[in-house]
Amino acid sequence: MKAIQQSLLFAAVILVCTTTYAQKWTPEMYQKHTYSTFIKLEMVHRPIDPKNVDYGLLNAAIFYITNHQREMHQLPTLEHSPGLEKAAFEHSKDMIEHNFFLTKARYLAKGIFGSAC
């Protein structure tokens, strides 16, 4: 009986650890955290696995550090925008897929921005 209890306890610990480690950042988490609480999250301090990047967490890190810097310079903080996050992510993917990493000046020279800039 004791062996069964120990096995169940071991399985429960493994399940909790695996579930905690496997947790990924979700958009709903922006409502629950500030910079101060974000930097205390265990998931923030994990090494980044290049084969399985949690892009949501990476985006959140950029968002929170940006707002932290804005606060330090007495600037208003930004609100998270799921639509803007998606657009930025898609643009980054396009840049990688089409191998374009040009500066604004080079875009302007090619007429990509038109006269709006």
mmCIF file of C-alpha atoms in Angstrom:
data_model
loop_
_atom_site.group_PDB
_atom_site.id
_atom_site.type_symbol
_atom_site.label_atom_id
_atom_site.label_comp_id
_atom_site.label_asym_id
_atom_site.label_seq_id
_atom_site.Cartn_x
_atom_site.Cartn_y
_atom_site.Cartn_z
ATOM 1 C CA MET A 1 0.000 0.000 0.000
ATOM 2 C CA LYS A 2 2.836 2.399 0.864
ATOM 3 C CA ALA A 3 4.484 1.717 -2.526
ATOM 4 C CA ILE A 4 1.241 2.630 -4.299
ATOM 5 C CA GLN A 5 0.938 5.866 -2.318
ATOM 6 C CA GLN A 6 4.539 6.766 -3.133
ATOM 7 C CA SER A 7 3.971 5.996 -6.811
ATOM 8 C CA LEU A 8 0.815 8.132 -6.880
ATOM 9 C CA LEU A 9 2.613 10.973 -5.113
ATOM 10 C CA PHE A 10 5.520 10.731 -7.566
ATOM 11 C CA ALA A 11 3.105 10.737 -10.526
ATOM 12 C CA ALA A 12 1.285 13.774 -9.118
ATOM 13 C CA VAL A 13 4.560 15.686 -8.679
ATOM 14 C CA ILE A 14 5.630 14.832 -12.239
ATOM 15 C CA LEU A 15 2.227 15.889 -13.583
ATOM 16 C CA VAL A 16 2.328 19.232 -11.751
ATOM 17 C CA CYS A 17 5.906 19.935 -12.823
ATOM 18 C CA THR A 18 5.235 18.979 -16.433
ATOM 19 C CA THR A 19 2.034 21.011 -16.576
ATOM 20 C CA THR A 20 3.711 24.027 -14.992
ATOM 21 C CA TYR A 21 6.719 23.816 -17.285
ATOM 22 C CA ALA A 22 4.563 23.300 -20.379
ATOM 23 C CA GLN A 23 2.424 26.349 -19.633
ATOM 24 C CA LYS A 24 2.547 28.893 -22.433
ATOM 25 C CA TRP A 25 1.731 32.593 -22.426
ATOM 26 C CA THR A 26 -1.839 33.424 -23.451
ATOM 27 C CA PRO A 27 -3.308 36.817 -24.412
ATOM 28 C CA GLU A 28 -5.554 36.709 -21.315
ATOM 29 C CA MET A 29 -2.445 36.899 -19.137
ATOM 30 C CA TYR A 30 -1.874 40.537 -20.141
ATOM 31 C CA GLN A 31 -4.870 41.455 -17.969
ATOM 32 C CA LYS A 32 -3.435 39.634 -14.962
ATOM 33 C CA HIS A 33 0.125 40.952 -14.925
ATOM 34 C CA THR A 34 2.184 44.079 -14.609
ATOM 35 C CA TYR A 35 5.908 44.350 -15.268
ATOM 36 C CA SER A 36 6.561 43.608 -11.582
ATOM 37 C CA THR A 37 4.506 40.411 -11.552
ATOM 38 C CA PHE A 38 5.600 39.348 -15.039
ATOM 39 C CA ILE A 39 9.306 39.279 -14.168
ATOM 40 C CA LYS A 40 8.557 37.025 -11.185
ATOM 41 C CA LEU A 41 6.910 34.322 -13.313
ATOM 42 C CA GLU A 42 8.831 31.054 -13.505
ATOM 43 C CA MET A 43 8.185 30.761 -17.243
ATOM 44 C CA VAL A 44 10.002 34.044 -17.877
ATOM 45 C CA HIS A 45 13.258 32.620 -16.525
ATOM 46 C CA ARG A 46 13.304 29.416 -18.584
ATOM 47 C CA PRO A 47 15.918 29.065 -21.322
ATOM 48 C CA ILE A 48 14.479 29.667 -24.794
ATOM 49 C CA ASP A 49 14.248 26.472 -26.810
ATOM 50 C CA PRO A 50 14.971 27.518 -30.423
ATOM 51 C CA LYS A 51 12.948 24.547 -31.681
ATOM 52 C CA ASN A 52 9.887 25.441 -29.618
ATOM 53 C CA VAL A 53 9.817 29.204 -29.026
ATOM 54 C CA ASP A 54 6.896 30.544 -27.021
ATOM 55 C CA TYR A 55 6.395 33.602 -29.232
ATOM 56 C CA GLY A 56 3.547 34.815 -27.037
ATOM 57 C CA LEU A 57 5.898 34.915 -24.051
ATOM 58 C CA LEU A 58 8.601 36.598 -26.121
ATOM 59 C CA ASN A 59 6.101 39.239 -27.260
ATOM 60 C CA ALA A 60 4.959 39.730 -23.666
ATOM 61 C CA ALA A 61 8.570 40.235 -22.528
ATOM 62 C CA ILE A 62 9.051 42.937 -25.166
ATOM 63 C CA PHE A 63 5.722 44.529 -24.204
ATOM 64 C CA TYR A 64 6.459 44.629 -20.466
ATOM 65 C CA ILE A 65 10.048 45.846 -20.780
ATOM 66 C CA THR A 66 8.891 48.547 -23.207
ATOM 67 C CA ASN A 67 6.263 49.746 -20.740
ATOM 68 C CA HIS A 68 8.765 49.576 -17.894
ATOM 69 C CA GLN A 69 11.142 51.809 -19.856
ATOM 70 C CA ARG A 70 8.290 54.178 -20.705
ATOM 71 C CA GLU A 71 7.363 54.444 -17.005
ATOM 72 C CA MET A 72 10.986 55.164 -16.101
ATOM 73 C CA HIS A 73 10.916 58.097 -18.548
ATOM 74 C CA GLN A 74 7.517 59.384 -17.362
ATOM 75 C CA LEU A 75 5.796 58.374 -20.599
ATOM 76 C CA PRO A 76 2.342 56.803 -20.765
ATOM 77 C CA THR A 77 2.327 53.020 -20.959
ATOM 78 C CA LEU A 78 0.995 51.161 -23.956
ATOM 79 C CA GLU A 79 -2.060 48.921 -23.968
ATOM 80 C CA HIS A 80 -1.715 45.442 -25.367
ATOM 81 C CA SER A 81 -3.374 45.053 -28.766
ATOM 82 C CA PRO A 82 -3.881 41.473 -30.002
ATOM 83 C CA GLY A 83 -4.442 42.768 -33.542
ATOM 84 C CA LEU A 84 -1.233 44.787 -33.548
ATOM 85 C CA GLU A 85 0.701 41.867 -32.071
ATOM 86 C CA LYS A 86 -0.585 39.596 -34.853
ATOM 87 C CA ALA A 87 0.232 42.157 -37.561
ATOM 88 C CA ALA A 88 3.778 42.606 -36.225
ATOM 89 C CA PHE A 89 4.283 38.848 -36.058
ATOM 90 C CA GLU A 90 3.032 38.359 -39.626
ATOM 91 C CA HIS A 91 5.270 41.185 -40.842
ATOM 92 C CA SER A 92 8.280 39.584 -39.136
ATOM 93 C CA LYS A 93 7.491 36.241 -40.790
ATOM 94 C CA ASP A 94 7.254 37.988 -44.184
ATOM 95 C CA MET A 95 10.627 39.614 -43.605
ATOM 96 C CA ILE A 96 12.205 36.226 -42.901
ATOM 97 C CA GLU A 97 10.436 34.389 -45.724
ATOM 98 C CA HIS A 98 11.249 37.074 -48.326
ATOM 99 C CA ASN A 99 14.680 37.929 -46.924
ATOM 100 C CA PHE A 100 14.064 41.661 -46.685
ATOM 101 C CA PHE A 101 15.708 43.594 -43.902
ATOM 102 C CA LEU A 102 15.964 47.038 -45.469
ATOM 103 C CA THR A 103 16.141 50.358 -43.700
ATOM 104 C CA LYS A 104 13.392 52.934 -44.150
ATOM 105 C CA ALA A 105 15.670 54.974 -46.421
ATOM 106 C CA ARG A 106 16.092 52.017 -48.769
ATOM 107 C CA TYR A 107 12.313 51.460 -48.758
ATOM 108 C CA LEU A 108 11.773 55.127 -49.596
ATOM 109 C CA ALA A 109 14.287 54.943 -52.436
ATOM 110 C CA LYS A 110 12.353 52.017 -53.879
ATOM 111 C CA GLY A 111 9.019 53.838 -53.474
ATOM 112 C CA ILE A 112 7.641 51.153 -51.169
ATOM 113 C CA PHE A 113 6.262 53.668 -48.641
ATOM 114 C CA GLY A 114 5.198 56.153 -51.307
ATOM 115 C CA SER A 115 5.007 59.766 -50.196
ATOM 116 C CA ALA A 116 3.211 59.052 -46.907
ATOM 117 C CA CYS A 117 6.456 58.915 -44.896
#
